[in-house]
Short mmCIF file of N, CA and C in Angstrom, two decimals:
data_model
loop_
_atom_site.label_atom_id
_atom_site.label_comp_id
_atom_site.label_asym_id
_atom_site.label_seq_id
_atom_site.Cartn_x
_atom_site.Cartn_y
_atom_site.Cartn_z
N MET A 6 26.12 -8.46 18.45
CA MET A 6 24.79 -8.16 17.75
C MET A 6 24.18 -9.42 17.20
N ALA A 7 22.96 -9.72 17.56
CA ALA A 7 22.32 -10.92 17.08
C ALA A 7 22.02 -10.75 15.61
N LYS A 8 22.10 -11.80 14.89
CA LYS A 8 21.82 -11.66 13.35
C LYS A 8 20.40 -12.08 13.04
N ILE A 9 19.79 -11.15 12.35
CA ILE A 9 18.41 -11.36 11.92
C ILE A 9 18.25 -10.88 10.48
N GLU A 10 17.27 -11.18 9.76
CA GLU A 10 17.09 -10.83 8.39
C GLU A 10 16.52 -9.43 8.36
N THR A 11 17.20 -8.64 7.56
CA THR A 11 16.68 -7.25 7.38
C THR A 11 16.93 -6.85 5.96
N THR A 12 16.15 -5.82 5.59
CA THR A 12 16.40 -5.12 4.22
C THR A 12 16.68 -3.72 4.37
N GLU A 13 17.68 -3.17 3.73
CA GLU A 13 17.94 -1.86 3.87
C GLU A 13 17.13 -0.99 2.97
N ARG A 14 16.61 0.16 3.58
CA ARG A 14 15.56 0.93 2.86
C ARG A 14 16.09 2.41 3.09
N GLY A 15 15.64 3.33 2.21
CA GLY A 15 15.96 4.72 2.33
C GLY A 15 14.95 5.46 3.11
N GLN A 16 15.47 6.78 3.55
CA GLN A 16 14.54 7.51 4.42
C GLN A 16 13.09 7.73 3.75
N GLN A 17 13.20 8.17 2.42
CA GLN A 17 11.88 8.49 1.88
C GLN A 17 11.08 7.17 1.72
N TRP A 18 11.55 6.03 1.57
CA TRP A 18 10.78 4.81 1.48
C TRP A 18 10.06 4.59 2.87
N VAL A 19 10.79 4.90 4.01
CA VAL A 19 10.19 4.70 5.25
C VAL A 19 9.02 5.70 5.50
N ARG A 20 9.35 7.01 5.04
CA ARG A 20 8.25 8.01 5.19
C ARG A 20 7.00 7.56 4.37
N ASP A 21 7.17 7.09 3.23
CA ASP A 21 6.11 6.66 2.32
C ASP A 21 5.41 5.51 2.98
N ALA A 22 6.13 4.54 3.61
CA ALA A 22 5.45 3.37 4.29
C ALA A 22 4.51 3.89 5.33
N LEU A 23 5.02 4.84 6.10
CA LEU A 23 4.21 5.48 7.23
C LEU A 23 2.89 6.02 6.66
N ALA A 24 3.12 6.84 5.57
CA ALA A 24 2.05 7.50 4.94
C ALA A 24 0.93 6.49 4.38
N ASP A 25 1.49 5.40 3.73
CA ASP A 25 0.56 4.47 3.15
C ASP A 25 -0.14 3.64 4.19
N ASN A 26 0.32 3.57 5.37
CA ASN A 26 -0.29 2.79 6.39
C ASN A 26 -1.17 3.54 7.31
N PHE A 27 -0.83 4.87 7.48
CA PHE A 27 -1.60 5.66 8.34
C PHE A 27 -2.04 6.99 7.61
N GLU A 28 -3.26 7.12 7.36
CA GLU A 28 -3.79 8.17 6.56
C GLU A 28 -3.62 9.54 7.13
N ASN A 29 -3.40 9.68 8.46
CA ASN A 29 -3.22 10.99 9.03
C ASN A 29 -1.85 11.42 9.32
N ILE A 30 -0.83 10.76 8.56
CA ILE A 30 0.44 11.18 8.63
C ILE A 30 0.53 12.61 8.03
N GLY A 31 1.06 13.56 8.66
CA GLY A 31 1.08 14.91 8.06
C GLY A 31 -0.19 15.65 8.36
N ASP A 32 -1.18 15.15 9.03
CA ASP A 32 -2.46 15.71 9.32
C ASP A 32 -2.92 15.22 10.76
N GLY A 33 -2.12 15.70 11.70
CA GLY A 33 -2.44 15.24 13.17
C GLY A 33 -1.26 14.52 13.71
N MET A 34 -0.72 13.59 12.92
CA MET A 34 0.44 12.86 13.38
C MET A 34 1.56 13.20 12.44
N THR A 35 2.68 13.70 13.00
CA THR A 35 3.84 13.97 12.22
C THR A 35 4.95 13.10 12.58
N HIS A 36 6.04 13.03 11.83
CA HIS A 36 7.08 12.25 12.05
C HIS A 36 8.41 12.86 11.80
N LEU A 37 9.47 12.40 12.68
CA LEU A 37 10.80 12.82 12.44
C LEU A 37 11.54 11.64 12.14
N THR A 38 12.21 11.59 11.00
CA THR A 38 13.02 10.42 10.65
C THR A 38 14.50 10.94 10.79
N CYS A 39 15.25 10.19 11.72
CA CYS A 39 16.51 10.59 12.17
C CYS A 39 17.78 10.09 11.31
N ASP A 40 17.48 9.02 10.51
CA ASP A 40 18.49 8.34 9.76
C ASP A 40 18.22 8.45 8.37
N GLY A 41 19.32 8.36 7.59
CA GLY A 41 19.19 8.31 6.09
C GLY A 41 18.82 6.90 5.53
N ARG A 42 19.17 5.98 6.21
CA ARG A 42 19.12 4.56 5.82
C ARG A 42 18.41 3.79 7.01
N TYR A 43 17.59 2.87 6.68
CA TYR A 43 16.90 2.04 7.74
C TYR A 43 16.99 0.59 7.43
N TRP A 44 17.20 -0.21 8.41
CA TRP A 44 17.21 -1.67 8.27
C TRP A 44 15.96 -2.14 8.88
N CYS A 45 15.11 -2.66 7.94
CA CYS A 45 13.76 -3.04 8.32
C CYS A 45 13.69 -4.56 8.41
N PRO A 46 13.02 -5.15 9.43
CA PRO A 46 12.93 -6.64 9.54
C PRO A 46 11.82 -7.16 8.75
N ASP A 47 11.83 -8.41 8.42
CA ASP A 47 10.57 -9.00 8.01
C ASP A 47 9.80 -9.41 9.25
N ILE A 48 8.41 -9.73 9.03
CA ILE A 48 7.64 -9.95 10.10
C ILE A 48 8.04 -11.17 11.06
N ASP A 49 8.57 -12.17 10.42
CA ASP A 49 9.10 -13.34 11.29
C ASP A 49 10.25 -12.93 12.10
N ALA A 50 11.12 -12.16 11.49
CA ALA A 50 12.42 -11.68 12.22
C ALA A 50 11.95 -10.90 13.44
N PHE A 51 10.95 -10.08 13.23
CA PHE A 51 10.58 -9.23 14.37
C PHE A 51 10.04 -10.07 15.52
N ASP A 52 9.27 -11.12 15.18
CA ASP A 52 8.90 -12.01 16.34
C ASP A 52 10.03 -12.56 17.11
N GLU A 53 11.09 -12.82 16.44
CA GLU A 53 12.36 -13.33 17.02
C GLU A 53 12.90 -12.24 17.98
N ILE A 54 12.84 -10.92 17.55
CA ILE A 54 13.31 -9.80 18.34
C ILE A 54 12.49 -9.71 19.57
N VAL A 55 11.10 -9.78 19.54
CA VAL A 55 10.32 -9.66 20.68
C VAL A 55 10.55 -10.78 21.74
N GLU A 56 10.81 -12.08 21.17
CA GLU A 56 11.19 -13.06 22.12
C GLU A 56 12.46 -12.87 22.94
N GLY A 57 13.41 -12.20 22.32
CA GLY A 57 14.62 -11.92 22.97
C GLY A 57 14.82 -10.67 23.67
N CYS A 58 13.70 -9.80 23.67
CA CYS A 58 13.74 -8.63 24.33
C CYS A 58 13.61 -8.51 25.69
N ARG A 59 14.47 -7.78 26.42
CA ARG A 59 14.49 -7.59 27.88
C ARG A 59 13.61 -6.62 28.45
N VAL A 60 12.94 -5.75 27.56
CA VAL A 60 12.20 -4.65 28.09
C VAL A 60 10.99 -5.16 28.94
N LEU A 61 10.57 -6.40 28.55
CA LEU A 61 9.37 -6.91 29.35
C LEU A 61 9.74 -7.21 30.83
N SER A 62 10.99 -7.29 31.07
CA SER A 62 11.42 -7.63 32.47
C SER A 62 11.41 -6.32 33.24
N LYS A 63 11.24 -5.26 32.72
CA LYS A 63 11.41 -3.84 33.45
C LYS A 63 10.08 -3.70 34.08
N GLU A 64 10.05 -3.00 35.27
CA GLU A 64 8.95 -2.69 36.07
C GLU A 64 8.50 -1.19 35.81
N TYR A 65 7.26 -1.06 35.67
CA TYR A 65 6.61 0.20 35.52
C TYR A 65 6.71 1.04 36.84
N VAL A 66 7.26 2.19 36.75
CA VAL A 66 7.35 3.15 37.88
C VAL A 66 6.76 4.50 37.41
N GLU A 67 5.66 4.80 37.99
CA GLU A 67 4.91 6.07 37.62
C GLU A 67 5.94 7.24 37.66
N TRP A 68 5.91 8.00 36.58
CA TRP A 68 6.68 9.23 36.41
C TRP A 68 8.25 9.10 36.24
N GLN A 69 8.61 7.89 36.60
CA GLN A 69 10.12 7.58 36.42
C GLN A 69 10.48 6.64 35.32
N PHE A 70 9.68 5.52 35.22
CA PHE A 70 9.91 4.61 34.08
C PHE A 70 8.57 4.20 33.68
N ASP A 71 7.96 5.06 32.84
CA ASP A 71 6.62 4.78 32.35
C ASP A 71 6.52 4.61 30.96
N CYS A 72 5.46 4.88 30.24
CA CYS A 72 5.22 4.48 28.83
C CYS A 72 6.33 5.06 27.85
N ASN A 73 6.58 6.25 27.99
CA ASN A 73 7.66 6.83 27.05
C ASN A 73 8.94 6.15 27.31
N ASN A 74 9.39 5.78 28.55
CA ASN A 74 10.58 5.18 28.79
C ASN A 74 10.64 3.79 28.19
N PHE A 75 9.55 3.01 28.41
CA PHE A 75 9.38 1.73 27.76
C PHE A 75 9.60 1.71 26.27
N ALA A 76 9.04 2.76 25.69
CA ALA A 76 9.04 2.90 24.16
C ALA A 76 10.37 3.22 23.67
N PHE A 77 11.03 4.23 24.32
CA PHE A 77 12.45 4.52 23.96
C PHE A 77 13.44 3.43 24.28
N TYR A 78 13.26 2.69 25.32
CA TYR A 78 14.16 1.69 25.77
C TYR A 78 13.93 0.46 24.76
N PHE A 79 12.76 0.27 24.34
CA PHE A 79 12.63 -0.90 23.31
C PHE A 79 13.27 -0.50 22.10
N GLN A 80 13.07 0.81 21.52
CA GLN A 80 13.58 1.24 20.32
C GLN A 80 15.18 1.14 20.44
N SER A 81 15.76 1.53 21.46
CA SER A 81 17.14 1.54 21.56
C SER A 81 17.70 0.04 21.69
N GLN A 82 17.09 -0.72 22.50
CA GLN A 82 17.49 -2.13 22.59
C GLN A 82 17.51 -2.85 21.14
N VAL A 83 16.46 -2.63 20.41
CA VAL A 83 16.34 -3.31 19.06
C VAL A 83 17.45 -2.74 18.18
N ALA A 84 17.75 -1.45 18.09
CA ALA A 84 18.77 -0.96 17.32
C ALA A 84 20.06 -1.48 17.79
N TYR A 85 20.46 -1.55 19.08
CA TYR A 85 21.67 -1.90 19.53
C TYR A 85 21.94 -3.34 19.45
N GLU A 86 21.01 -4.22 19.84
CA GLU A 86 21.13 -5.71 19.74
C GLU A 86 20.96 -6.35 18.46
N TYR A 87 20.08 -5.72 17.57
CA TYR A 87 19.72 -6.47 16.41
C TYR A 87 20.07 -5.59 15.15
N GLY A 88 20.44 -4.39 15.21
CA GLY A 88 20.77 -3.50 14.17
C GLY A 88 19.58 -3.08 13.25
N VAL A 89 18.39 -3.01 13.95
CA VAL A 89 17.20 -2.69 13.31
C VAL A 89 16.81 -1.28 13.79
N ASN A 90 16.94 -0.30 12.90
CA ASN A 90 16.55 1.05 13.35
C ASN A 90 15.17 1.52 12.69
N ALA A 91 14.35 0.63 12.38
CA ALA A 91 13.05 0.84 11.70
C ALA A 91 11.94 0.68 12.83
N VAL A 92 12.29 0.88 14.10
CA VAL A 92 11.26 0.89 15.13
C VAL A 92 11.23 2.23 15.68
N GLY A 93 10.10 2.89 15.59
CA GLY A 93 9.82 4.26 16.08
C GLY A 93 9.20 4.37 17.32
N VAL A 94 9.30 5.49 17.96
CA VAL A 94 8.51 5.82 19.23
C VAL A 94 7.34 6.66 18.76
N VAL A 95 6.07 6.25 19.21
CA VAL A 95 4.85 7.05 18.95
C VAL A 95 4.67 7.88 20.20
N ILE A 96 4.63 9.10 20.15
CA ILE A 96 4.22 9.96 21.21
C ILE A 96 2.75 10.33 20.93
N ASP A 97 1.74 9.72 21.57
CA ASP A 97 0.35 9.79 21.09
C ASP A 97 -0.32 10.95 22.05
N TYR A 98 -0.37 12.08 21.70
CA TYR A 98 -1.05 13.10 22.59
C TYR A 98 -2.49 12.82 22.67
N SER A 99 -3.14 12.34 21.66
CA SER A 99 -4.62 12.05 21.69
C SER A 99 -4.87 10.83 22.61
N GLY A 100 -3.99 9.92 22.69
CA GLY A 100 -4.28 8.84 23.49
C GLY A 100 -3.61 8.93 24.95
N ARG A 101 -2.76 10.05 25.11
CA ARG A 101 -2.03 10.11 26.37
C ARG A 101 -1.14 8.94 26.69
N HIS A 102 -0.32 8.53 25.72
CA HIS A 102 0.36 7.31 25.76
C HIS A 102 1.50 7.40 24.77
N ALA A 103 2.55 6.50 25.11
CA ALA A 103 3.64 6.28 24.16
C ALA A 103 3.74 4.77 23.96
N TYR A 104 4.19 4.50 22.81
CA TYR A 104 4.38 3.03 22.35
C TYR A 104 5.27 3.03 21.05
N ASN A 105 5.30 1.99 20.37
CA ASN A 105 6.27 1.85 19.19
C ASN A 105 5.53 1.52 17.88
N VAL A 106 6.07 1.88 16.82
CA VAL A 106 5.62 1.48 15.54
C VAL A 106 6.88 0.83 14.84
N ILE A 107 6.50 -0.19 14.11
CA ILE A 107 7.58 -0.98 13.39
C ILE A 107 7.26 -0.77 11.89
N VAL A 108 8.27 -0.52 11.09
CA VAL A 108 8.20 -0.53 9.65
C VAL A 108 8.87 -1.80 9.06
N TYR A 109 8.12 -2.70 8.51
CA TYR A 109 8.53 -3.99 7.96
C TYR A 109 9.20 -3.75 6.58
N ASP A 110 10.02 -4.72 6.21
CA ASP A 110 10.67 -4.68 4.95
C ASP A 110 9.81 -4.65 3.66
N ASP A 111 8.49 -5.06 3.90
CA ASP A 111 7.51 -5.11 2.72
C ASP A 111 6.74 -3.74 2.70
N GLY A 112 6.92 -2.78 3.66
CA GLY A 112 6.23 -1.52 3.64
C GLY A 112 5.07 -1.60 4.65
N SER A 113 4.66 -2.68 5.13
CA SER A 113 3.64 -2.59 6.11
C SER A 113 4.16 -2.15 7.58
N CYS A 114 3.28 -1.73 8.43
CA CYS A 114 3.59 -1.21 9.62
C CYS A 114 2.76 -1.84 10.71
N ALA A 115 3.32 -1.90 11.95
CA ALA A 115 2.52 -2.33 13.04
C ALA A 115 2.76 -1.43 14.23
N LEU A 116 1.72 -1.41 15.09
CA LEU A 116 1.83 -0.74 16.46
C LEU A 116 2.10 -1.81 17.44
N TYR A 117 3.06 -1.49 18.35
CA TYR A 117 3.48 -2.42 19.32
C TYR A 117 3.59 -1.80 20.78
N GLU A 118 3.04 -2.45 21.75
CA GLU A 118 3.05 -2.07 23.12
C GLU A 118 4.28 -2.69 23.92
N PRO A 119 5.27 -1.94 24.19
CA PRO A 119 6.45 -2.67 24.70
C PRO A 119 6.32 -2.94 26.28
N GLN A 120 5.23 -2.49 26.92
CA GLN A 120 4.96 -2.82 28.31
C GLN A 120 4.37 -4.23 28.46
N THR A 121 3.73 -4.70 27.29
CA THR A 121 3.12 -6.08 27.42
C THR A 121 3.62 -6.99 26.42
N GLY A 122 4.35 -6.52 25.41
CA GLY A 122 4.91 -7.32 24.38
C GLY A 122 3.89 -7.81 23.37
N GLU A 123 2.76 -6.90 23.26
CA GLU A 123 1.66 -7.29 22.31
C GLU A 123 1.50 -6.25 21.20
N PHE A 124 1.14 -6.68 20.06
CA PHE A 124 0.67 -5.79 18.99
C PHE A 124 -0.59 -5.21 19.25
N VAL A 125 -0.93 -3.95 18.94
CA VAL A 125 -2.10 -3.26 19.20
C VAL A 125 -2.59 -2.67 17.95
N ASN A 126 -3.83 -2.30 17.96
CA ASN A 126 -4.52 -1.63 16.77
C ASN A 126 -4.87 -0.23 17.19
N ARG A 127 -4.87 0.56 16.22
CA ARG A 127 -5.27 1.98 16.36
C ARG A 127 -6.77 1.94 16.89
N GLY A 128 -6.94 2.76 17.98
CA GLY A 128 -8.19 2.86 18.63
C GLY A 128 -8.49 1.87 19.83
N ASP A 129 -7.38 0.99 20.03
CA ASP A 129 -7.64 0.00 21.24
C ASP A 129 -7.50 0.88 22.51
N GLU A 130 -8.08 0.40 23.48
CA GLU A 130 -8.11 0.97 24.78
C GLU A 130 -7.01 0.34 25.86
N MET A 131 -6.70 1.15 26.73
CA MET A 131 -5.89 0.66 27.90
C MET A 131 -6.25 1.48 29.08
N SER A 132 -6.53 0.85 30.23
CA SER A 132 -6.99 1.55 31.37
C SER A 132 -8.09 2.55 31.21
N ASN A 133 -9.13 2.11 30.50
CA ASN A 133 -10.28 2.85 30.28
C ASN A 133 -10.08 4.08 29.42
N HIS A 134 -9.11 4.23 28.68
CA HIS A 134 -9.03 5.29 27.73
C HIS A 134 -8.36 4.81 26.45
N GLU A 135 -8.62 5.59 25.39
CA GLU A 135 -8.17 5.15 24.06
C GLU A 135 -6.66 5.54 23.87
N ALA A 136 -5.89 4.62 24.38
CA ALA A 136 -4.35 4.92 24.60
C ALA A 136 -3.72 4.92 23.18
N TYR A 137 -4.29 4.23 22.21
CA TYR A 137 -3.74 4.03 20.96
C TYR A 137 -4.62 4.91 19.83
N ALA A 138 -5.03 6.07 20.20
CA ALA A 138 -5.87 6.85 19.31
C ALA A 138 -5.23 7.26 18.03
N PHE A 139 -3.93 7.54 18.02
CA PHE A 139 -3.04 7.76 16.84
C PHE A 139 -3.66 8.94 15.99
N GLU A 140 -4.15 9.99 16.73
CA GLU A 140 -4.73 11.11 15.98
C GLU A 140 -3.93 12.36 16.03
N GLN A 141 -3.41 12.69 17.22
CA GLN A 141 -2.49 13.77 17.45
C GLN A 141 -1.27 13.40 18.12
N GLY A 142 -0.07 13.73 17.50
CA GLY A 142 1.23 13.37 18.16
C GLY A 142 2.30 13.22 17.08
N PHE A 143 3.33 12.56 17.51
CA PHE A 143 4.37 12.35 16.46
C PHE A 143 5.19 11.11 16.69
N ILE A 144 5.96 10.82 15.60
CA ILE A 144 6.69 9.52 15.61
C ILE A 144 8.20 9.98 15.49
N ILE A 145 8.98 9.36 16.25
CA ILE A 145 10.46 9.56 16.17
C ILE A 145 11.02 8.24 15.70
N LEU A 146 11.58 8.26 14.51
CA LEU A 146 12.07 7.08 13.80
C LEU A 146 13.51 7.32 13.39
#
């Protein structure tokens, strides 16, 4: 396991961080927290994770290895290789897309597109539709 800087946080702290960053948590976007404790990276450490990530070498295959597979693969790889379980999968029904959310050690959050290796903003478009609408769906963290 690669060594990076993390801070241990509780489940309620992570839930509060999501609610503080996204006003529609509990009202359109729901979340499932699977762990009692979370190891959250600082922003600089997460940049290091992205640089070492193999998910970008994967090929998109419609219906077989598509957006949800990229998101779950990235989440699993980060947990396995770096010990960071504060990366969630966003299943965005309103955007018809799946991607990741990161909860940082300072309580801030970011949306991440594992297919491109880029951070995205709520409301951004992909392929002529609002893929990151973040209005209806759920987060698995």
